Amino acid sequence: MSMAATVVLYPSPGIGHLISMVELGKLIITRHPSFSITILTTTTSFNTGSTAPYLRRVSSATPSITFHHLPLIPLDPASFPSMEAITFELLRLNTPHVRRSLLSLSTTTTTIAAFIIDLFCTPALPLGSELNIPTYYFFTSGAGCLDCFLYLPTIHQNTNQSFKDLNMDLHFPNLPPIPAADMPKPMLERNSTEYECLIDFFNHMPKSDGIIVNTFEALEPRAVKAISDRLCVPNGVTPPVFCIGPLIASSEDRGGGDVEECLTWLDTQPSRSVVFLCFGSLGLFTGEQLKEIAIGLERSGQRFLWVVRAPPTLTPVLLALPDPDLDSLLPDGFLDRTKERGLVVQSWAPQVAVLQHDSVGGFVTHCGWNSVLEAMCGAGVPMVAWPLYAEQRLNRVLLVKEMKLALWMNESESGFVTAEEVEKRVTELMDSEEGKAVSDRVKAACEGAREALSEGGSSRVALAKLVESWKQS
């Protein structure tokens, strides 16, 4: 194999998926600079988070990563039932363009050493064997979640009801029982296209040359063992799994917003005293829910930094939202009464930098996996788990019951969380024995992450093994 081999990465368009795939690319060229990286990016006609400015920043900061933009496939968000449905369809229609890109790359560069795809990019999996390129999945969530996804086709065969109607716990290899209602949102309705697509993706994962996971062995030892002992694909092959994480975005990667204001304000607060509330790129609350959060925070007496987005209007989440009008959204006088100990920022905060700040002692999170890793690896910040979409309810069960790195936020059937519950959990996190125990475990996990990434650590070894396999092929 000549030295100029390229590794092609193909992420799905959501900002969370894109960021961790870019970090994987950076990791590969930092540790193994003989490779070059090409990332295929999908142009969307709907909002997937702030992807364009992010890609511009990465291109200028890391010239050794080349972005190859796939042609726009115009789809009308209004004719799809969900964000997932439009994304899956777009990635299906992308496949001929991806094939063309792989062909032209392999004629212009020397070889494509490996093709690494996101779970949602499964329609491109057959291209690898067709073009004789080793093809891997990069799984952007944790090993516990991968354990579930690999095992879900087995559960699918053993039941004929929708998860939303199954009032029972599901049992996955080596994991705590997980309520059927906590399965990923797009899978709750068995007869939906989203459900069908996902089961199809899960069935295809074992057919790849390997699965790269953004976690480290010591964080999820039971799940990693279940997968490598082949318990998750009982009637089939389990490909090799490479736990190479935690990969988290470096803090300077997300410009914009009132970066300075947040960090300057945190500088004035005592060590480990502030609870940070932030809910991901697509986490939106109704006006009513925002008021409950405000009342709960005020009653708790805790110091807080809270990122507030405009509530969902009649325009679907697929379109970018305006900045929120805080005065009309929050209770009368709330900002005045809490200005000594709280800061509310509109729409965006530099999450990585905030979580690494010495003043931050707790994090109320939507349980997106990137956010979980950022909290853990930043400075070992304990969490309250308040899931909103995607696989976040599943992450909550794993975070609270298996890893014990978070407290559980209780919501009503409809998903509503009361002011009392907000007050109770925030206080418990910042100011109780239970909160301290969680905090100690997160600090130990933070230490484990550092070890995994250091010389001779498990994640460093896994990456070396992975790259070695490309050099052989």
Short mmCIF file of C-alpha atoms in Angstrom, two decimals:
data_model
loop_
_atom_site.label_atom_id
_atom_site.label_comp_id
_atom_site.label_asym_id
_atom_site.label_seq_id
_atom_site.Cartn_x
_atom_site.Cartn_y
_atom_site.Cartn_z
CA MET A 1 0.00 0.00 0.00
CA SER A 2 1.40 3.41 -0.91
CA MET A 3 1.64 6.12 1.72
CA ALA A 4 -1.06 8.41 0.34
CA ALA A 5 -3.99 6.26 1.45
CA THR A 6 -7.23 8.02 2.27
CA VAL A 7 -9.80 7.18 4.91
CA VAL A 8 -13.27 8.26 3.78
CA LEU A 9 -15.77 9.22 6.49
CA TYR A 10 -19.48 9.50 5.78
CA PRO A 11 -21.44 11.05 8.68
CA SER A 12 -25.18 11.67 8.81
CA PRO A 13 -26.00 15.39 8.58
CA GLY A 14 -27.05 16.15 12.20
CA ILE A 15 -24.55 18.41 13.98
CA GLY A 16 -24.02 15.92 16.85
CA HIS A 17 -23.13 13.10 14.43
CA LEU A 18 -20.99 15.38 12.29
CA ILE A 19 -18.91 16.71 15.20
CA SER A 20 -17.97 13.30 16.53
CA MET A 21 -17.13 12.01 13.03
CA VAL A 22 -14.85 15.04 12.48
CA GLU A 23 -13.18 14.31 15.82
CA LEU A 24 -12.60 10.72 14.67
CA GLY A 25 -10.93 12.07 11.53
CA LYS A 26 -8.70 14.37 13.60
CA LEU A 27 -7.79 11.50 15.92
CA ILE A 28 -6.77 9.25 13.01
CA ILE A 29 -4.47 11.84 11.40
CA THR A 30 -3.01 12.95 14.73
CA ARG A 31 -2.00 9.39 15.66
CA HIS A 32 -1.38 8.08 12.12
CA PRO A 33 -0.38 11.03 9.91
CA SER A 34 0.39 8.84 6.89
CA PHE A 35 -3.37 8.79 6.14
CA SER A 36 -5.37 11.61 4.69
CA ILE A 37 -9.03 12.10 5.58
CA THR A 38 -11.93 12.89 3.26
CA ILE A 39 -15.35 13.57 4.77
CA LEU A 40 -18.44 13.28 2.58
CA THR A 41 -20.97 15.86 3.70
CA THR A 42 -24.65 15.93 2.88
CA THR A 43 -26.27 19.17 1.81
CA THR A 44 -29.73 19.37 3.39
CA SER A 45 -32.79 21.44 2.62
CA PHE A 46 -33.71 21.42 6.36
CA ASN A 47 -32.16 22.53 9.66
CA THR A 48 -29.69 20.03 11.16
CA GLY A 49 -28.06 22.37 13.70
CA SER A 50 -25.31 24.91 12.88
CA THR A 51 -23.40 22.66 10.48
CA ALA A 52 -22.19 25.16 7.83
CA PRO A 53 -20.26 27.52 10.16
CA TYR A 54 -18.84 24.48 11.97
CA LEU A 55 -17.54 22.95 8.72
CA ARG A 56 -15.96 26.27 7.72
CA ARG A 57 -14.10 26.45 11.04
CA VAL A 58 -12.82 22.87 10.78
CA SER A 59 -11.66 23.39 7.18
CA SER A 60 -9.58 26.40 8.13
CA ALA A 61 -8.21 24.86 11.33
CA THR A 62 -7.45 21.37 9.96
CA PRO A 63 -6.41 21.61 6.31
CA SER A 64 -5.48 17.90 6.25
CA ILE A 65 -9.20 17.06 6.36
CA THR A 66 -10.89 17.48 2.98
CA PHE A 67 -14.64 17.98 2.82
CA HIS A 68 -16.38 16.64 -0.24
CA HIS A 69 -19.91 18.06 -0.50
CA LEU A 70 -22.45 15.71 -2.03
CA PRO A 71 -24.96 17.36 -4.40
CA LEU A 72 -28.15 18.79 -2.91
CA ILE A 73 -31.18 16.52 -3.11
CA PRO A 74 -34.14 18.83 -2.58
CA LEU A 75 -36.70 17.29 -0.23
CA ASP A 76 -39.67 19.08 1.26
CA PRO A 77 -39.71 18.75 5.08
CA ALA A 78 -43.48 19.25 5.08
CA SER A 79 -44.03 15.93 3.32
CA PHE A 80 -42.20 13.84 5.97
CA PRO A 81 -43.56 12.75 9.35
CA SER A 82 -40.29 13.35 11.26
CA MET A 83 -36.71 14.54 11.20
CA GLU A 84 -35.58 10.89 11.08
CA ALA A 85 -37.82 10.03 8.14
CA ILE A 86 -36.49 12.86 5.96
CA THR A 87 -32.89 12.11 7.00
CA PHE A 88 -33.17 8.40 6.18
CA GLU A 89 -34.73 9.13 2.79
CA LEU A 90 -32.07 11.71 1.97
CA LEU A 91 -29.26 9.28 2.86
CA ARG A 92 -30.90 6.57 0.74
CA LEU A 93 -31.05 8.92 -2.26
CA ASN A 94 -27.42 9.93 -1.62
CA THR A 95 -26.08 6.45 -2.36
CA PRO A 96 -25.34 6.85 -6.12
CA HIS A 97 -23.54 10.14 -5.35
CA VAL A 98 -21.50 8.44 -2.62
CA ARG A 99 -20.59 5.67 -5.06
CA ARG A 100 -19.45 8.23 -7.64
CA SER A 101 -17.34 10.02 -5.00
CA LEU A 102 -15.67 6.78 -3.87
CA LEU A 103 -14.91 5.86 -7.49
CA SER A 104 -13.44 9.25 -8.34
CA LEU A 105 -11.40 9.33 -5.14
CA SER A 106 -9.93 5.91 -5.80
CA THR A 107 -8.88 6.95 -9.29
CA THR A 108 -7.32 10.24 -8.16
CA THR A 109 -5.73 9.26 -4.84
CA THR A 110 -3.82 6.01 -4.54
CA THR A 111 -6.17 3.91 -2.42
CA ILE A 112 -9.07 4.21 -0.06
CA ALA A 113 -7.81 2.38 3.02
CA ALA A 114 -11.19 2.35 4.76
CA PHE A 115 -14.75 3.67 4.42
CA ILE A 116 -16.36 4.63 7.74
CA ILE A 117 -20.11 5.25 7.85
CA ASP A 118 -22.66 6.48 10.36
CA LEU A 119 -25.50 4.13 11.39
CA PHE A 120 -28.00 6.20 9.37
CA CYS A 121 -25.76 5.87 6.29
CA THR A 122 -26.36 2.10 6.11
CA PRO A 123 -27.68 2.37 2.49
CA ALA A 124 -24.01 2.97 1.53
CA LEU A 125 -22.76 -0.24 3.24
CA PRO A 126 -22.92 -2.43 0.07
CA LEU A 127 -20.65 0.03 -1.78
CA GLY A 128 -17.73 -1.16 0.35
CA SER A 129 -17.91 -4.77 -0.80
CA GLU A 130 -18.76 -3.73 -4.37
CA LEU A 131 -15.67 -1.50 -4.58
CA ASN A 132 -13.56 -3.76 -2.38
CA ILE A 133 -13.03 -1.20 0.40
CA PRO A 134 -13.08 -2.33 4.07
CA THR A 135 -16.17 -0.70 5.58
CA TYR A 136 -16.73 0.16 9.22
CA TYR A 137 -19.46 1.78 11.25
CA PHE A 138 -18.67 4.67 13.55
CA PHE A 139 -21.25 4.45 16.33
CA THR A 140 -21.67 7.91 17.87
CA SER A 141 -23.38 6.73 21.07
CA GLY A 142 -22.07 4.41 23.81
CA ALA A 143 -21.52 0.65 24.07
CA GLY A 144 -24.71 0.13 26.12
CA CYS A 145 -26.70 1.68 23.31
CA LEU A 146 -24.85 -0.45 20.74
CA ASP A 147 -25.62 -3.55 22.83
CA CYS A 148 -29.35 -2.67 22.58
CA PHE A 149 -29.27 -1.85 18.87
CA LEU A 150 -27.50 -5.08 17.94
CA TYR A 151 -29.99 -7.06 20.03
CA LEU A 152 -33.18 -5.23 18.93
CA PRO A 153 -33.71 -7.38 15.79
CA THR A 154 -33.97 -10.39 18.15
CA ILE A 155 -36.58 -8.59 20.27
CA HIS A 156 -38.34 -7.54 17.04
CA GLN A 157 -38.70 -11.21 16.05
CA ASN A 158 -40.03 -12.21 19.46
CA THR A 159 -42.84 -9.66 19.66
CA ASN A 160 -45.45 -8.25 17.31
CA GLN A 161 -46.50 -5.20 19.33
CA SER A 162 -45.31 -1.60 19.20
CA PHE A 163 -42.94 -0.61 21.99
CA LYS A 164 -45.32 2.21 22.93
CA ASP A 165 -48.00 -0.40 23.73
CA LEU A 166 -45.72 -2.90 25.46
CA ASN A 167 -46.08 -2.03 29.11
CA MET A 168 -43.01 -3.99 30.20
CA ASP A 169 -39.25 -4.09 30.63
CA LEU A 170 -37.04 -5.35 27.82
CA HIS A 171 -33.99 -7.43 28.65
CA PHE A 172 -30.71 -6.90 26.82
CA PRO A 173 -27.45 -8.85 27.38
CA ASN A 174 -25.61 -7.60 30.52
CA LEU A 175 -27.75 -4.46 30.92
CA PRO A 176 -30.31 -3.34 33.50
CA PRO A 177 -33.96 -3.92 32.43
CA ILE A 178 -35.12 -1.13 30.10
CA PRO A 179 -38.80 -0.11 29.83
CA ALA A 180 -40.14 -0.61 26.28
CA ALA A 181 -41.31 3.02 26.32
CA ASP A 182 -37.65 4.09 26.68
CA MET A 183 -36.69 2.74 23.27
CA PRO A 184 -35.56 5.41 20.77
CA LYS A 185 -38.43 7.78 19.89
CA PRO A 186 -38.54 6.87 16.18
CA MET A 187 -38.94 3.17 17.09
CA LEU A 188 -41.98 3.40 19.36
CA GLU A 189 -44.46 2.76 16.55
CA ARG A 190 -43.81 -0.62 14.94
CA ASN A 191 -45.60 0.15 11.66
CA SER A 192 -43.65 3.32 10.92
CA THR A 193 -41.03 3.73 8.18
CA GLU A 194 -38.59 4.99 10.84
CA TYR A 195 -38.95 1.73 12.79
CA GLU A 196 -38.50 -0.37 9.65
CA CYS A 197 -35.42 1.59 8.59
CA LEU A 198 -33.79 1.31 12.00
CA ILE A 199 -34.36 -2.45 12.33
CA ASP A 200 -32.87 -2.76 8.84
CA PHE A 201 -29.82 -0.68 9.88
CA PHE A 202 -29.34 -2.80 13.03
CA ASN A 203 -29.50 -5.97 10.91
CA HIS A 204 -26.78 -4.60 8.64
CA MET A 205 -24.30 -3.48 11.31
CA PRO A 206 -22.91 -7.00 11.87
CA LYS A 207 -22.18 -7.26 8.12
CA SER A 208 -19.51 -4.56 8.33
CA ASP A 209 -15.77 -5.12 8.86
CA GLY A 210 -15.98 -3.63 12.33
CA ILE A 211 -17.75 -1.13 14.60
CA ILE A 212 -15.88 1.84 16.06
CA VAL A 213 -17.53 3.15 19.25
CA ASN A 214 -17.17 6.53 20.95
CA THR A 215 -16.64 5.10 24.45
CA PHE A 216 -13.90 3.42 26.48
CA GLU A 217 -13.91 -0.05 27.99
CA ALA A 218 -13.69 0.94 31.65
CA LEU A 219 -16.79 3.16 31.34
CA GLU A 220 -19.08 0.36 30.09
CA PRO A 221 -17.31 -2.93 30.82
CA ARG A 222 -20.46 -5.11 30.94
CA ALA A 223 -21.85 -3.85 27.64
CA VAL A 224 -18.48 -4.16 25.89
CA LYS A 225 -18.16 -7.72 27.21
CA ALA A 226 -21.69 -8.65 26.06
CA ILE A 227 -20.86 -7.47 22.54
CA SER A 228 -17.45 -9.11 22.32
CA ASP A 229 -18.82 -12.37 23.82
CA ARG A 230 -21.27 -12.31 20.84
CA LEU A 231 -24.35 -12.24 23.07
CA CYS A 232 -25.96 -9.35 21.17
CA VAL A 233 -26.20 -11.05 17.78
CA PRO A 234 -27.24 -14.51 18.99
CA ASN A 235 -27.79 -16.02 15.53
CA GLY A 236 -25.14 -14.30 13.52
CA VAL A 237 -21.66 -12.88 13.32
CA THR A 238 -20.42 -10.06 15.57
CA PRO A 239 -17.74 -7.97 13.85
CA PRO A 240 -14.75 -6.67 15.85
CA VAL A 241 -15.59 -3.67 18.06
CA PHE A 242 -13.09 -0.86 18.64
CA CYS A 243 -13.73 1.42 21.65
CA ILE A 244 -11.57 4.43 20.81
CA GLY A 245 -13.25 7.18 22.86
CA PRO A 246 -14.00 9.44 24.48
CA LEU A 247 -13.84 11.79 21.50
CA ILE A 248 -15.06 15.24 22.41
CA ALA A 249 -14.95 18.46 20.45
CA SER A 250 -12.21 20.82 21.57
CA SER A 251 -13.74 23.90 23.16
CA GLU A 252 -12.58 26.38 20.51
CA ASP A 253 -14.50 24.55 17.81
CA ARG A 254 -17.87 26.16 18.41
CA GLY A 255 -17.54 29.91 17.88
CA GLY A 256 -20.36 32.45 18.08
CA GLY A 257 -22.86 33.30 20.81
CA ASP A 258 -22.02 35.17 23.97
CA VAL A 259 -18.96 33.07 24.70
CA GLU A 260 -17.19 35.73 26.70
CA GLU A 261 -20.23 36.70 28.78
CA CYS A 262 -20.75 33.11 29.99
CA LEU A 263 -17.15 32.45 30.88
CA THR A 264 -16.56 35.87 32.47
CA TRP A 265 -19.66 35.38 34.62
CA LEU A 266 -18.48 31.90 35.66
CA ASP A 267 -15.13 33.41 36.71
CA THR A 268 -16.99 35.35 39.41
CA GLN A 269 -18.69 32.25 40.91
CA PRO A 270 -17.32 29.95 43.65
CA SER A 271 -15.71 26.64 42.68
CA ARG A 272 -18.16 23.83 41.80
CA SER A 273 -21.17 25.95 42.79
CA VAL A 274 -23.04 26.46 39.48
CA VAL A 275 -25.53 24.06 37.90
CA PHE A 276 -25.50 24.28 34.09
CA LEU A 277 -28.71 23.56 32.15
CA CYS A 278 -28.43 22.93 28.41
CA PHE A 279 -30.44 20.62 26.15
CA GLY A 280 -28.67 19.95 22.87
CA SER A 281 -29.00 21.31 19.36
CA LEU A 282 -32.64 20.24 18.95
CA GLY A 283 -33.92 20.36 22.54
CA LEU A 284 -36.93 22.66 22.76
CA PHE A 285 -39.43 23.30 25.56
CA THR A 286 -42.88 24.85 25.57
CA GLY A 287 -43.31 28.22 27.24
CA GLU A 288 -45.14 26.48 30.07
CA GLN A 289 -42.22 24.10 30.68
CA LEU A 290 -39.70 26.96 30.63
CA LYS A 291 -41.68 28.73 33.39
CA GLU A 292 -41.65 25.57 35.55
CA ILE A 293 -37.88 25.27 35.14
CA ALA A 294 -37.47 28.92 36.15
CA ILE A 295 -39.64 28.52 39.27
CA GLY A 296 -37.79 25.35 40.27
CA LEU A 297 -34.38 26.99 39.82
CA GLU A 298 -35.41 30.06 41.78
CA ARG A 299 -36.79 27.99 44.69
CA SER A 300 -33.72 25.76 44.80
CA GLY A 301 -31.53 28.74 45.70
CA GLN A 302 -28.71 27.20 43.65
CA ARG A 303 -26.46 29.19 41.33
CA PHE A 304 -27.25 28.42 37.70
CA LEU A 305 -26.28 29.03 34.10
CA TRP A 306 -29.21 28.22 31.83
CA VAL A 307 -29.35 28.13 28.02
CA VAL A 308 -32.87 29.00 26.84
CA ARG A 309 -34.13 28.47 23.29
CA ALA A 310 -37.32 29.83 21.77
CA PRO A 311 -40.18 27.34 22.23
CA PRO A 312 -41.28 25.37 19.17
CA THR A 313 -43.76 27.48 17.25
CA LEU A 314 -45.92 26.21 14.44
CA THR A 315 -42.82 26.17 12.26
CA PRO A 316 -41.41 22.65 12.54
CA VAL A 317 -38.07 22.00 14.26
CA LEU A 318 -36.63 21.53 10.77
CA LEU A 319 -36.31 25.31 10.38
CA ALA A 320 -33.89 27.49 12.32
CA LEU A 321 -35.50 29.29 15.26
CA PRO A 322 -35.27 32.96 16.27
CA ASP A 323 -33.64 33.99 19.55
CA PRO A 324 -36.08 33.71 22.45
CA ASP A 325 -37.70 36.76 24.05
CA LEU A 326 -36.68 36.04 27.65
CA ASP A 327 -38.89 38.68 29.26
CA SER A 328 -42.08 37.20 27.89
CA LEU A 329 -41.03 33.55 28.34
CA LEU A 330 -39.85 33.63 31.95
CA PRO A 331 -41.90 34.48 35.08
CA ASP A 332 -42.31 38.20 35.85
CA GLY A 333 -39.24 39.56 37.64
CA PHE A 334 -37.39 36.22 37.50
CA LEU A 335 -34.29 37.66 35.81
CA ASP A 336 -34.10 40.52 38.33
CA ARG A 337 -34.63 38.35 41.38
CA THR A 338 -31.98 35.82 40.34
CA LYS A 339 -29.42 38.12 38.74
CA GLU A 340 -26.97 37.75 41.66
CA ARG A 341 -26.73 33.97 41.31
CA GLY A 342 -28.04 33.06 37.88
CA LEU A 343 -27.33 33.79 34.24
CA VAL A 344 -29.74 32.99 31.41
CA VAL A 345 -28.22 32.96 27.92
CA GLN A 346 -30.13 32.90 24.67
CA SER A 347 -29.93 29.91 22.33
CA TRP A 348 -26.28 28.91 22.70
CA ALA A 349 -23.38 28.56 25.14
CA PRO A 350 -19.84 27.23 24.62
CA GLN A 351 -20.76 23.93 26.29
CA VAL A 352 -17.32 22.29 26.33
CA ALA A 353 -15.66 25.37 27.84
CA VAL A 354 -18.49 25.77 30.37
CA LEU A 355 -18.28 22.14 31.50
CA GLN A 356 -14.51 22.47 31.90
CA HIS A 357 -14.88 25.60 34.05
CA ASP A 358 -14.00 25.21 37.72
CA SER A 359 -17.22 26.95 38.88
CA VAL A 360 -19.52 24.37 37.30
CA GLY A 361 -20.55 21.61 39.71
CA GLY A 362 -23.55 20.00 38.01
CA PHE A 363 -25.20 19.59 34.62
CA VAL A 364 -28.87 19.12 33.71
CA THR A 365 -28.65 17.40 30.32
CA HIS A 366 -30.83 15.89 27.59
CA CYS A 367 -28.46 12.86 27.63
CA GLY A 368 -27.12 13.26 24.12
CA TRP A 369 -23.99 11.10 24.14
CA ASN A 370 -21.60 13.92 23.12
CA SER A 371 -22.86 16.00 26.05
CA VAL A 372 -22.50 13.08 28.47
CA LEU A 373 -18.86 12.58 27.43
CA GLU A 374 -18.15 16.31 27.58
CA ALA A 375 -19.47 16.49 31.16
CA MET A 376 -17.57 13.42 32.24
CA CYS A 377 -14.26 14.22 30.59
CA GLY A 378 -14.28 17.97 31.08
CA ALA A 379 -13.83 17.97 34.81
CA GLY A 380 -16.02 15.13 35.97
CA VAL A 381 -19.32 17.02 36.29
CA PRO A 382 -22.25 14.96 37.72
CA MET A 383 -25.56 15.06 35.83
CA VAL A 384 -29.33 15.15 36.11
CA ALA A 385 -30.74 13.16 33.19
CA TRP A 386 -33.67 14.77 31.36
CA PRO A 387 -33.98 13.05 27.95
CA LEU A 388 -35.93 14.67 25.11
CA TYR A 389 -35.49 12.86 21.78
CA ALA A 390 -33.61 10.17 19.78
CA GLU A 391 -32.01 7.48 21.99
CA GLN A 392 -31.80 9.75 25.04
CA ARG A 393 -34.26 7.86 27.29
CA LEU A 394 -32.21 4.74 26.73
CA ASN A 395 -29.06 6.71 27.64
CA ARG A 396 -30.78 7.87 30.84
CA VAL A 397 -31.42 4.31 32.02
CA LEU A 398 -27.78 3.40 31.31
CA LEU A 399 -26.41 6.58 32.91
CA VAL A 400 -28.47 6.29 36.08
CA LYS A 401 -28.84 2.53 36.56
CA GLU A 402 -25.71 1.10 34.97
CA MET A 403 -22.96 3.75 35.11
CA LYS A 404 -24.48 5.65 38.07
CA LEU A 405 -23.18 8.99 36.78
CA ALA A 406 -26.51 10.84 36.88
CA LEU A 407 -29.72 11.39 38.84
CA TRP A 408 -33.12 10.70 37.27
CA MET A 409 -35.44 13.61 36.37
CA ASN A 410 -39.03 12.35 36.77
CA GLU A 411 -41.56 13.51 34.21
CA SER A 412 -45.30 12.97 33.76
CA GLU A 413 -46.78 10.67 31.10
CA SER A 414 -46.78 13.56 28.64
CA GLY A 415 -43.15 14.40 29.41
CA PHE A 416 -43.88 17.44 31.61
CA VAL A 417 -41.53 18.15 34.54
CA THR A 418 -42.83 20.19 37.48
CA ALA A 419 -41.07 23.04 39.27
CA GLU A 420 -40.97 20.86 42.42
CA GLU A 421 -39.11 18.12 40.58
CA VAL A 422 -36.61 20.60 39.07
CA GLU A 423 -36.00 22.12 42.51
CA LYS A 424 -35.62 18.71 44.14
CA ARG A 425 -33.20 17.23 41.60
CA VAL A 426 -31.02 20.32 41.27
CA THR A 427 -30.73 20.55 45.06
CA GLU A 428 -30.02 16.83 45.37
CA LEU A 429 -27.30 17.05 42.72
CA MET A 430 -25.54 20.04 44.28
CA ASP A 431 -26.20 19.43 47.93
CA SER A 432 -26.76 15.85 49.14
CA GLU A 433 -24.93 12.61 49.92
CA GLU A 434 -26.46 11.02 46.84
CA GLY A 435 -25.24 13.93 44.70
CA LYS A 436 -21.77 13.64 46.20
CA ALA A 437 -21.65 9.88 45.49
CA VAL A 438 -22.56 10.53 41.84
CA SER A 439 -19.95 13.27 41.69
CA ASP A 440 -17.23 10.94 43.03
CA ARG A 441 -18.10 8.29 40.43
CA VAL A 442 -18.00 10.84 37.61
CA LYS A 443 -14.57 12.00 38.76
CA ALA A 444 -13.36 8.38 38.73
CA ALA A 445 -14.80 7.96 35.20
CA CYS A 446 -13.00 11.15 34.16
CA GLU A 447 -9.74 9.65 35.41
CA GLY A 448 -10.56 6.40 33.56
CA ALA A 449 -11.06 8.36 30.33
CA ARG A 450 -7.64 9.97 30.71
CA GLU A 451 -6.04 6.56 31.24
CA ALA A 452 -7.82 5.03 28.24
CA LEU A 453 -6.48 7.77 25.97
CA SER A 454 -2.93 7.78 27.32
CA GLU A 455 0.07 5.78 26.04
CA GLY A 456 -0.77 2.06 26.35
CA GLY A 457 -4.38 2.86 27.35
CA SER A 458 -7.28 0.76 26.04
CA SER A 459 -8.60 3.35 23.54
CA ARG A 460 -5.13 4.10 22.17
CA VAL A 461 -4.49 0.35 21.72
CA ALA A 462 -7.89 -0.17 20.01
CA LEU A 463 -7.16 2.61 17.50
CA ALA A 464 -3.73 1.15 16.72
CA LYS A 465 -5.34 -2.26 16.11
CA LEU A 466 -7.93 -0.72 13.81
CA VAL A 467 -5.37 1.17 11.72
CA GLU A 468 -3.12 -1.90 11.59
CA SER A 469 -5.98 -3.86 9.98
CA TRP A 470 -6.19 -1.22 7.18
CA LYS A 471 -2.48 -1.50 6.47
CA GLN A 472 -2.82 -5.28 6.08
CA SER A 473 -5.68 -5.09 3.62
#
